[in-house]
mmCIF file with all atom_site columns, C-alpha atoms in Angstrom:
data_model
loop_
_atom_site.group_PDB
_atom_site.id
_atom_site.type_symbol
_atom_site.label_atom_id
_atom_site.label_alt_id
_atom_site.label_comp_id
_atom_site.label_asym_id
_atom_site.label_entity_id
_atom_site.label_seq_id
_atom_site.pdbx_PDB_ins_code
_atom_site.Cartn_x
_atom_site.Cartn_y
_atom_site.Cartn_z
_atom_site.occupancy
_atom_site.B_iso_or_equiv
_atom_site.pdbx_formal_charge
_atom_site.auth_seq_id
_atom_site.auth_comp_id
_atom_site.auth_asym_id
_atom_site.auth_atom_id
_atom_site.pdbx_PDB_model_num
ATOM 1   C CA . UNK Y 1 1   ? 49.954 111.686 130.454 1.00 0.00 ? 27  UNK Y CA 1
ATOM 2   C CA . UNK Y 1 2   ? 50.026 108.620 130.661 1.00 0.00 ? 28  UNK Y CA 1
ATOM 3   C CA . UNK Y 1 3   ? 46.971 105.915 129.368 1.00 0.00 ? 29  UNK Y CA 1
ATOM 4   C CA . UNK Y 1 4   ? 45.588 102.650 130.592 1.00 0.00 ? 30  UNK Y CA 1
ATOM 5   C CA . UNK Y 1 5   ? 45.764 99.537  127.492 1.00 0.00 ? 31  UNK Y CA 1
ATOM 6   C CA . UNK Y 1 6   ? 43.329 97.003  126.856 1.00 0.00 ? 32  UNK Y CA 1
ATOM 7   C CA . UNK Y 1 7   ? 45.663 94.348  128.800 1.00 0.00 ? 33  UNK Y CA 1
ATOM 8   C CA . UNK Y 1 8   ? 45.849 96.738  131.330 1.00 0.00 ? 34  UNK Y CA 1
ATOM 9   C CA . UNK Y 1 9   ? 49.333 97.963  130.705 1.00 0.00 ? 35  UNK Y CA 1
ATOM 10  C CA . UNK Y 1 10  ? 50.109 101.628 131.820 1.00 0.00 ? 36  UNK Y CA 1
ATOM 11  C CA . UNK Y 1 11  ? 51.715 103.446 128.781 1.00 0.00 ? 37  UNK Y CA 1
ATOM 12  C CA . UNK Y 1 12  ? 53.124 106.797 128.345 1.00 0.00 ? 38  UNK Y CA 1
ATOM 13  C CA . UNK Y 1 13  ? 51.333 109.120 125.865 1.00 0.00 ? 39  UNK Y CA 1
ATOM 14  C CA . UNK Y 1 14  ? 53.481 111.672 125.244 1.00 0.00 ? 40  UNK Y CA 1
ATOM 15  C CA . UNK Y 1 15  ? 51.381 113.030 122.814 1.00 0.00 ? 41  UNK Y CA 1
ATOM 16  C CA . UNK Y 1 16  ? 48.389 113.210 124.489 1.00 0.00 ? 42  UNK Y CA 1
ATOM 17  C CA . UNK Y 1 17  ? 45.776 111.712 122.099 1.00 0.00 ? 43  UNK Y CA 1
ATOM 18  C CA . UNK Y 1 18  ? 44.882 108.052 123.306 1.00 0.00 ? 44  UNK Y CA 1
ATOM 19  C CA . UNK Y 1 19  ? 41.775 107.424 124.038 1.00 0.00 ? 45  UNK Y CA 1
ATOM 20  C CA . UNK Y 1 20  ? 40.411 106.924 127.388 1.00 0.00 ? 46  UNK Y CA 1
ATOM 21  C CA . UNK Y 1 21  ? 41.008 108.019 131.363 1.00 0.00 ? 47  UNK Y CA 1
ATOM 22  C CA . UNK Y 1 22  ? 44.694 109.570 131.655 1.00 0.00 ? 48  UNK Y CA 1
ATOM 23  C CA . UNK Y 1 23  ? 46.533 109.789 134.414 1.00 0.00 ? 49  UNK Y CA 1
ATOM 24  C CA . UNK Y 1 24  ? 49.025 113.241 134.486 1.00 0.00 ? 50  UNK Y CA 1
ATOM 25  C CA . UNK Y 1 25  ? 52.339 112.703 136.394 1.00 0.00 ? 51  UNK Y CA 1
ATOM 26  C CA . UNK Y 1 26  ? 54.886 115.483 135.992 1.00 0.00 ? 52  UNK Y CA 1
ATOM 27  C CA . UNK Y 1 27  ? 57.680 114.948 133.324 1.00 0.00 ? 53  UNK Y CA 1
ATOM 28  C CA . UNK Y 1 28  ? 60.135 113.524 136.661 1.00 0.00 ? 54  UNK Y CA 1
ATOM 29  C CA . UNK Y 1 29  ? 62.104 110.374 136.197 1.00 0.00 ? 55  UNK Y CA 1
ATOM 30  C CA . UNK Y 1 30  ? 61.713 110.030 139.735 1.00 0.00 ? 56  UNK Y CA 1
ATOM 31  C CA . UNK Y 1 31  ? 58.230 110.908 140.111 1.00 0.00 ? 57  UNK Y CA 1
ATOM 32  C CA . UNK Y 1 32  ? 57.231 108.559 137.417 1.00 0.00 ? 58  UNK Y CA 1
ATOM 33  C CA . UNK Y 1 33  ? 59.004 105.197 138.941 1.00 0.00 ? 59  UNK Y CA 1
ATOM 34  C CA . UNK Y 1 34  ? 57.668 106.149 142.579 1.00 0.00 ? 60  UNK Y CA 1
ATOM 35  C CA . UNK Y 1 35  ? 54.163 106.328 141.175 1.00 0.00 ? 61  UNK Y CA 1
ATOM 36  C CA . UNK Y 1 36  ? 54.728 103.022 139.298 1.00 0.00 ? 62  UNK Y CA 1
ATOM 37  C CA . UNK Y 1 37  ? 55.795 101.572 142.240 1.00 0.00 ? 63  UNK Y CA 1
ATOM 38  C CA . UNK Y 1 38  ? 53.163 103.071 144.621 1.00 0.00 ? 64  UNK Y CA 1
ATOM 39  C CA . UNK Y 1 39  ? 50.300 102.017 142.910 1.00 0.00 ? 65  UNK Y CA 1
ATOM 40  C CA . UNK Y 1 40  ? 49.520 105.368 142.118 1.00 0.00 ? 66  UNK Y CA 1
ATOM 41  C CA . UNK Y 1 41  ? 48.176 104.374 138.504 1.00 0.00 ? 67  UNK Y CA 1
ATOM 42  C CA . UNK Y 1 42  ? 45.852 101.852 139.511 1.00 0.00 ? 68  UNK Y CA 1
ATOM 43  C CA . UNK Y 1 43  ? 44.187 104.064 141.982 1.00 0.00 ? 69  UNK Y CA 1
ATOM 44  C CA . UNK Y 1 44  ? 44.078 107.204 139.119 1.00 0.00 ? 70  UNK Y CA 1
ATOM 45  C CA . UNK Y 1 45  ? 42.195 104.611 136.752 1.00 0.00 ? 71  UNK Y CA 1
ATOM 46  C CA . UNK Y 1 46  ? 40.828 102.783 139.140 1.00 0.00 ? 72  UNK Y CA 1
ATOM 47  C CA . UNK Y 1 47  ? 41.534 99.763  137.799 1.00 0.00 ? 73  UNK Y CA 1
ATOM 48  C CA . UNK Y 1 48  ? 44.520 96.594  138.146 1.00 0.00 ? 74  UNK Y CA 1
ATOM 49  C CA . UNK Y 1 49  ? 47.455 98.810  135.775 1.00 0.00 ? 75  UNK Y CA 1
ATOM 50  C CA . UNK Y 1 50  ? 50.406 96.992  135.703 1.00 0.00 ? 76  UNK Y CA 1
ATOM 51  C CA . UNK Y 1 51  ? 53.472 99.448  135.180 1.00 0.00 ? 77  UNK Y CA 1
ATOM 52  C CA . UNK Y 1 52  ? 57.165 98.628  134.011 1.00 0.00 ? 78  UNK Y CA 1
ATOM 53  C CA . UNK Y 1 53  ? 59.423 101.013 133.223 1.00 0.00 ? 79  UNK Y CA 1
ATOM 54  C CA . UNK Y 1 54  ? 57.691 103.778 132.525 1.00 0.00 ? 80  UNK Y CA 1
ATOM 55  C CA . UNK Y 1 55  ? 60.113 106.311 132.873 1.00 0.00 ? 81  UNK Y CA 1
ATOM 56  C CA . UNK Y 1 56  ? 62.408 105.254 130.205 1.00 0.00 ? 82  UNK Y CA 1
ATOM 57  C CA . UNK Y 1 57  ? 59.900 104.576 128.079 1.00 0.00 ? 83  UNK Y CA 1
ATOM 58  C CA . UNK Y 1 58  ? 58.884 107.967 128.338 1.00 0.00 ? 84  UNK Y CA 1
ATOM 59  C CA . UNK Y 1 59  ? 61.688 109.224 128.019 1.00 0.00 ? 85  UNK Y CA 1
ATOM 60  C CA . UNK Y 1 60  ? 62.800 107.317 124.825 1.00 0.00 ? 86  UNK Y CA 1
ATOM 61  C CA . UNK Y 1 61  ? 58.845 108.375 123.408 1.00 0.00 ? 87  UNK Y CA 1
ATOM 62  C CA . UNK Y 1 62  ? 59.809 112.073 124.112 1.00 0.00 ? 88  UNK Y CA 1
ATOM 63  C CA . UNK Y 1 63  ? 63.204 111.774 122.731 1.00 0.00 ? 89  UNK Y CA 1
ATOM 64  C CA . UNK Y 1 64  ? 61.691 110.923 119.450 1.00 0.00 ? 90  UNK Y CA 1
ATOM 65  C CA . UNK Y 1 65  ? 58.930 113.123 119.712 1.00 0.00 ? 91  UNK Y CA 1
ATOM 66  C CA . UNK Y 1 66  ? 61.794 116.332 120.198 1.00 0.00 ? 92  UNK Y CA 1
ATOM 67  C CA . UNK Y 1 67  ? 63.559 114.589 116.991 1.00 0.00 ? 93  UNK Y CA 1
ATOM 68  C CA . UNK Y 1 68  ? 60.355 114.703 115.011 1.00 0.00 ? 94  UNK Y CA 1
ATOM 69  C CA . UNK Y 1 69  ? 59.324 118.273 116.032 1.00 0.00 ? 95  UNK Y CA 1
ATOM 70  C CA . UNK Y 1 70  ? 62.539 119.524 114.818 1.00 0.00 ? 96  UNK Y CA 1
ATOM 71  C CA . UNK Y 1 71  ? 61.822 117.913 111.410 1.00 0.00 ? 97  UNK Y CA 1
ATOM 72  C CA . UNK Y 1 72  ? 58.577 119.656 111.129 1.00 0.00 ? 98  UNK Y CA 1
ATOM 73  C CA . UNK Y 1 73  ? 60.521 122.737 112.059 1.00 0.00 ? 99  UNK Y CA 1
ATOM 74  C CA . UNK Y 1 74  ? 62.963 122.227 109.297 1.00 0.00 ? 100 UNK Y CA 1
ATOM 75  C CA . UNK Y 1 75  ? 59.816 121.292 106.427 1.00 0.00 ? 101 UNK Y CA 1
ATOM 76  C CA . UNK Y 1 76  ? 58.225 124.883 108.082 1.00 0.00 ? 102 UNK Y CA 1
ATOM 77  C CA . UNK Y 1 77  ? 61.675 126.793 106.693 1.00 0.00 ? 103 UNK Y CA 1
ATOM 78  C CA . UNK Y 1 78  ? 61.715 127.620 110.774 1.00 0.00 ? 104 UNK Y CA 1
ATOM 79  C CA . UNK Y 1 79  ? 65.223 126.885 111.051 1.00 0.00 ? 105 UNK Y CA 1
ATOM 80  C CA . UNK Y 1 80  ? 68.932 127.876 110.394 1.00 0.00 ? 106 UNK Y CA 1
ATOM 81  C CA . UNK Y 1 81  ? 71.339 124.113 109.961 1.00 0.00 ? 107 UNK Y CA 1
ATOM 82  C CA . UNK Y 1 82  ? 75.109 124.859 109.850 1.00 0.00 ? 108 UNK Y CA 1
ATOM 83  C CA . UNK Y 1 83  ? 77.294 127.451 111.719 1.00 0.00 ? 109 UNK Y CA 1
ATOM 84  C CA . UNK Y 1 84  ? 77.217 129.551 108.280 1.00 0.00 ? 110 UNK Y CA 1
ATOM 85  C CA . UNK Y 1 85  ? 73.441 129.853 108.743 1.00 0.00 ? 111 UNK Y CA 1
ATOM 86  C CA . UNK Y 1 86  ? 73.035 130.040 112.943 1.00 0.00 ? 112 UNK Y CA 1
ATOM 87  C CA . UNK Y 1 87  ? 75.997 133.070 112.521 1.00 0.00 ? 113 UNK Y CA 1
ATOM 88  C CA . UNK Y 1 88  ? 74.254 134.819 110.229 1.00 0.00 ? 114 UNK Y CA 1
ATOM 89  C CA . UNK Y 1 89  ? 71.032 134.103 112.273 1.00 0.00 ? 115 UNK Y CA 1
ATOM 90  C CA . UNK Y 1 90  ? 73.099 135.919 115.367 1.00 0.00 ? 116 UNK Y CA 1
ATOM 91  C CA . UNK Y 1 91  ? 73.813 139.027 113.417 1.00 0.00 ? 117 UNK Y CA 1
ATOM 92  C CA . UNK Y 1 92  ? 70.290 139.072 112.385 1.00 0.00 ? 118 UNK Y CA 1
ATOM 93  C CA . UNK Y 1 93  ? 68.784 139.129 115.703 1.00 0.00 ? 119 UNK Y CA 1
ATOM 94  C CA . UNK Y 1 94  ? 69.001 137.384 119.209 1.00 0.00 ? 120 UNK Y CA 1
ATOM 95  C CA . UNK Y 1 95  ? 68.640 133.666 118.826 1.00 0.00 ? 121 UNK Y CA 1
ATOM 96  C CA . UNK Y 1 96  ? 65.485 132.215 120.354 1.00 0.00 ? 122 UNK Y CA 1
ATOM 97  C CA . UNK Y 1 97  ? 66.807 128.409 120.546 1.00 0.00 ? 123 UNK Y CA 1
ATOM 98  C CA . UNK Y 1 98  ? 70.644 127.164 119.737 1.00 0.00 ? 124 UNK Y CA 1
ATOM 99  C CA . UNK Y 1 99  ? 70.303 123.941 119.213 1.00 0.00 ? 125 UNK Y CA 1
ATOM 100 C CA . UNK Y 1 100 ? 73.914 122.085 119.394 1.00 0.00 ? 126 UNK Y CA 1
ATOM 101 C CA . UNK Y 1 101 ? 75.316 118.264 118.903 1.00 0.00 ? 127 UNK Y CA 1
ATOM 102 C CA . UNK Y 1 102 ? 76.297 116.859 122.357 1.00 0.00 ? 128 UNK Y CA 1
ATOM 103 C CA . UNK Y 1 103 ? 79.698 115.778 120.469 1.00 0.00 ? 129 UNK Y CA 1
ATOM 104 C CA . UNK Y 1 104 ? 80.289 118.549 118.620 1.00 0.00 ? 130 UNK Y CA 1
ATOM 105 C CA . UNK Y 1 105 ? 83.348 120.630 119.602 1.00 0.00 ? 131 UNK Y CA 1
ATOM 106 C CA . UNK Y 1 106 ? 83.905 123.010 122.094 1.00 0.00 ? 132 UNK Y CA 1
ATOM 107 C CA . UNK Y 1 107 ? 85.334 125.477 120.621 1.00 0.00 ? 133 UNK Y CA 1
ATOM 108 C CA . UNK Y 1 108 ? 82.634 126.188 117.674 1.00 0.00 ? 134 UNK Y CA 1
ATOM 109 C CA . UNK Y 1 109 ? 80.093 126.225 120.603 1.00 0.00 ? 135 UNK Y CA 1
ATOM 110 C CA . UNK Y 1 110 ? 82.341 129.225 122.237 1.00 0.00 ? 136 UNK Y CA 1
ATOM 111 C CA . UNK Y 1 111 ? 82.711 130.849 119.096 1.00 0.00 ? 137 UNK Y CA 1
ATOM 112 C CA . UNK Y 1 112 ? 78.599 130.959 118.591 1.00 0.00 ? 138 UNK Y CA 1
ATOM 113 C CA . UNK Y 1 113 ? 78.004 131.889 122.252 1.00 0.00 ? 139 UNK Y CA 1
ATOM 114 C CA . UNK Y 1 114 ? 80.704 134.903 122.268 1.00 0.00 ? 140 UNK Y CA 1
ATOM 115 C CA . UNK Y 1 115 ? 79.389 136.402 119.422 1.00 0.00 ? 141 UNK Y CA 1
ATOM 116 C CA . UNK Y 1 116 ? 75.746 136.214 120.668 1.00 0.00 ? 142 UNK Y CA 1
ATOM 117 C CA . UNK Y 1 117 ? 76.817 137.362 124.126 1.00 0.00 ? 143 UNK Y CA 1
ATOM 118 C CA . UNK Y 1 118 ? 78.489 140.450 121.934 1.00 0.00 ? 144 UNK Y CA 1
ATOM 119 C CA . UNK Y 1 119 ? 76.050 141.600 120.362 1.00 0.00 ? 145 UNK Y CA 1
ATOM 120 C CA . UNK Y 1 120 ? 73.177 141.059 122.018 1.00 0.00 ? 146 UNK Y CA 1
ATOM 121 C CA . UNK Y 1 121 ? 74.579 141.237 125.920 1.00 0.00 ? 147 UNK Y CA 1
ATOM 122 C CA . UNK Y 1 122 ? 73.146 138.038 126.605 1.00 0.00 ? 148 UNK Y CA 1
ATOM 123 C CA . UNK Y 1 123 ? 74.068 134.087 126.170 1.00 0.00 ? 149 UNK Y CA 1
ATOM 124 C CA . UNK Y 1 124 ? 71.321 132.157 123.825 1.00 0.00 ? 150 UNK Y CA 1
ATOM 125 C CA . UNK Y 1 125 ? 69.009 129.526 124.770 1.00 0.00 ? 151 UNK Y CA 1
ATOM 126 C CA . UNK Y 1 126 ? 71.156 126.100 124.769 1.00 0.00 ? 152 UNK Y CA 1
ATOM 127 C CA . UNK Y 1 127 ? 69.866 122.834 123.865 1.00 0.00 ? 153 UNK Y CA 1
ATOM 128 C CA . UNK Y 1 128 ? 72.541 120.192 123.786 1.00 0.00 ? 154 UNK Y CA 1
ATOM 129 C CA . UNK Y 1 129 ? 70.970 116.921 124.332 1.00 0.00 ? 155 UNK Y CA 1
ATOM 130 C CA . UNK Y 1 130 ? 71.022 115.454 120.548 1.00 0.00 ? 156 UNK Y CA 1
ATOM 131 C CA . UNK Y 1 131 ? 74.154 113.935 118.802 1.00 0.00 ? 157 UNK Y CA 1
ATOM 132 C CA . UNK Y 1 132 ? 75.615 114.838 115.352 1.00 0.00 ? 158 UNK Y CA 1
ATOM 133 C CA . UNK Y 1 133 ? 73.822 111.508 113.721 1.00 0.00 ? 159 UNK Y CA 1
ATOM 134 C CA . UNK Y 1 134 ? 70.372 111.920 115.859 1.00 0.00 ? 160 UNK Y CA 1
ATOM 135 C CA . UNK Y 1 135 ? 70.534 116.045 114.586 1.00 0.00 ? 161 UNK Y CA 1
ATOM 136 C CA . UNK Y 1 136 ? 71.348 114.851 111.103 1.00 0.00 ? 162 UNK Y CA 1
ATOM 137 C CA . UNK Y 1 137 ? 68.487 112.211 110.795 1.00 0.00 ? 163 UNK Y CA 1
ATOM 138 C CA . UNK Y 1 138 ? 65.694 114.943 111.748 1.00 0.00 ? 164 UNK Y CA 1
ATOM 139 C CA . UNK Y 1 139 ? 66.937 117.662 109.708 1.00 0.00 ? 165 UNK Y CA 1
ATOM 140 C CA . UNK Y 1 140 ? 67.556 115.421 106.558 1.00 0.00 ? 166 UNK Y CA 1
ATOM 141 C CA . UNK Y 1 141 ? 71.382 115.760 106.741 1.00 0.00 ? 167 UNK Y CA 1
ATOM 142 C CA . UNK Y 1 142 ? 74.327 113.602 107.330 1.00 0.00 ? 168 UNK Y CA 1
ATOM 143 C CA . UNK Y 1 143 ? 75.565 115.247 110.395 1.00 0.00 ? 169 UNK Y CA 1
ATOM 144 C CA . UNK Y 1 144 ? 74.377 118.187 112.227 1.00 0.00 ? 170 UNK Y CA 1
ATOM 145 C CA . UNK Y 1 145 ? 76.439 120.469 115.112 1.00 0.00 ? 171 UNK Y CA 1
ATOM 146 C CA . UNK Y 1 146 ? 74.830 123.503 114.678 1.00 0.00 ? 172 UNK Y CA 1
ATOM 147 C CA . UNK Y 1 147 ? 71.182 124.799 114.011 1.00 0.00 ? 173 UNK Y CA 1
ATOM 148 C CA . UNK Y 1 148 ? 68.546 127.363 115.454 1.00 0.00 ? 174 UNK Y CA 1
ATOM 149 C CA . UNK Y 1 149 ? 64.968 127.675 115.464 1.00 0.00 ? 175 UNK Y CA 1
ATOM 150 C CA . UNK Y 1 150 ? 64.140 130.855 113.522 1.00 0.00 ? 176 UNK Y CA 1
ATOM 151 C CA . UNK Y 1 151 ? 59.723 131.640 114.375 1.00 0.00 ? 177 UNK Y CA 1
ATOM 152 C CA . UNK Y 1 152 ? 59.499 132.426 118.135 1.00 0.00 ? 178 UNK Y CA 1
ATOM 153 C CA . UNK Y 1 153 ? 56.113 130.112 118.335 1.00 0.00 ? 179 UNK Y CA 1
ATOM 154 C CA . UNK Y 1 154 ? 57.748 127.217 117.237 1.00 0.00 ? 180 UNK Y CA 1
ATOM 155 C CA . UNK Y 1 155 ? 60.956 127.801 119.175 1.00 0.00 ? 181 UNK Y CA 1
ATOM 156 C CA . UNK Y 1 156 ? 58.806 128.457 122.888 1.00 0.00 ? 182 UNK Y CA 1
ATOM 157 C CA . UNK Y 1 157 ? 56.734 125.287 121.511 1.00 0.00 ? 183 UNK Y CA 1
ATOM 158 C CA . UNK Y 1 158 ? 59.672 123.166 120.996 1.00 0.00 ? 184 UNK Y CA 1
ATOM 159 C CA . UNK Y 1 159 ? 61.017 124.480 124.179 1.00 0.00 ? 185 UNK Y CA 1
ATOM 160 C CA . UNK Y 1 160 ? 58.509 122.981 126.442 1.00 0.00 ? 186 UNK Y CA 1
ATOM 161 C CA . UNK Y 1 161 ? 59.103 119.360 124.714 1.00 0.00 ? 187 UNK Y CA 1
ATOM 162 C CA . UNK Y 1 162 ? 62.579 119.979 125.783 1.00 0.00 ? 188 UNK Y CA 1
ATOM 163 C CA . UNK Y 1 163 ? 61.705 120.712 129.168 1.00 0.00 ? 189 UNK Y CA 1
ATOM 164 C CA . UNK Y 1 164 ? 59.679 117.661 129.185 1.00 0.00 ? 190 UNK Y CA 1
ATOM 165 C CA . UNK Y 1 165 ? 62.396 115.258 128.164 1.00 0.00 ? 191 UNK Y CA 1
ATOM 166 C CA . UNK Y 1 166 ? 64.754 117.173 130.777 1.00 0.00 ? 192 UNK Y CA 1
ATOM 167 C CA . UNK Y 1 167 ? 63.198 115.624 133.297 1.00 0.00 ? 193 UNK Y CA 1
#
């Protein structure tokens, strides 16, 4: 959604909670620019909107938003941090979400996905697009490689943010 300032500035509500007309473009980098460019957002709230990038200011917006989520996650007790915890989360049951540090290494990532695969016939859920330092800040640690959401509502809610800032 996106949201039409007083200065008639287009901005990306991410969230959306601001006040006033919206205008709904798809979470699509491309989409976003070629309806910035088109003049698609002055027509939606019929009025002058004057749009620069848009799309990475969503996506920044929704990269924080992800970041935050999982910090309310981790105050809910929703979540295993560590590869102690996500291993023993494995054995438990199937994982609903593995969340993983872009730069963490490859070979703990096999290790987690092997045993999931063997025991439960089937690889987890992968999300991959935070680093150590970014994982570490939301869940109140130093670093971060490995952690998984634990309550199935939060994971499929999370989930869709993901597939928001995927695009």
């Amino acid at each position: 959604r996106f949201a039409l300032g007083p200065d008639g500035v287009v901005v990306p509500d991410v969230a959306a909670k601001l006040p006033g007309r919206g205008a709904w473009v798809r979470a699509d980098r491309k989409l976003i620019d070629q309806a910035a460019s088109k003049g698609a957002f002055a027509r939606a709230f019929k009025a002058p909107a004057r749009a620069a990038d848009l799309a990475d200011q969503t996506e920044r917006l929704l990269h924080q938003r992800c970041l935050a989520n999982l910090g309310l996650i981790r105050r809910a007790g929703a979540i295993a941090i560590g590869a102690t915890q996500v291993e023993a989360a494995i054995r438990a049951r199937p994982l609903l979400l593995h969340i993983e540090a872009s730069d963490g290494a490859q070979e703990g990532r096999e290790k987690l996905i092997r045993l999931h695969i063997g025991l439960w016939n089937r690889p987890p859920a992968l999300v991959g697009c935070f680093d150590q330092a970014e994982l570490g800040v939301a869940l109140g640690r130093e670093r971060v490689i490995h952690a998984c959401v634990l309550q199935e509502r939060l994971a499929s809610a999370w989930a869709a943010e993901i597939g928001r800032l995927a695009g």
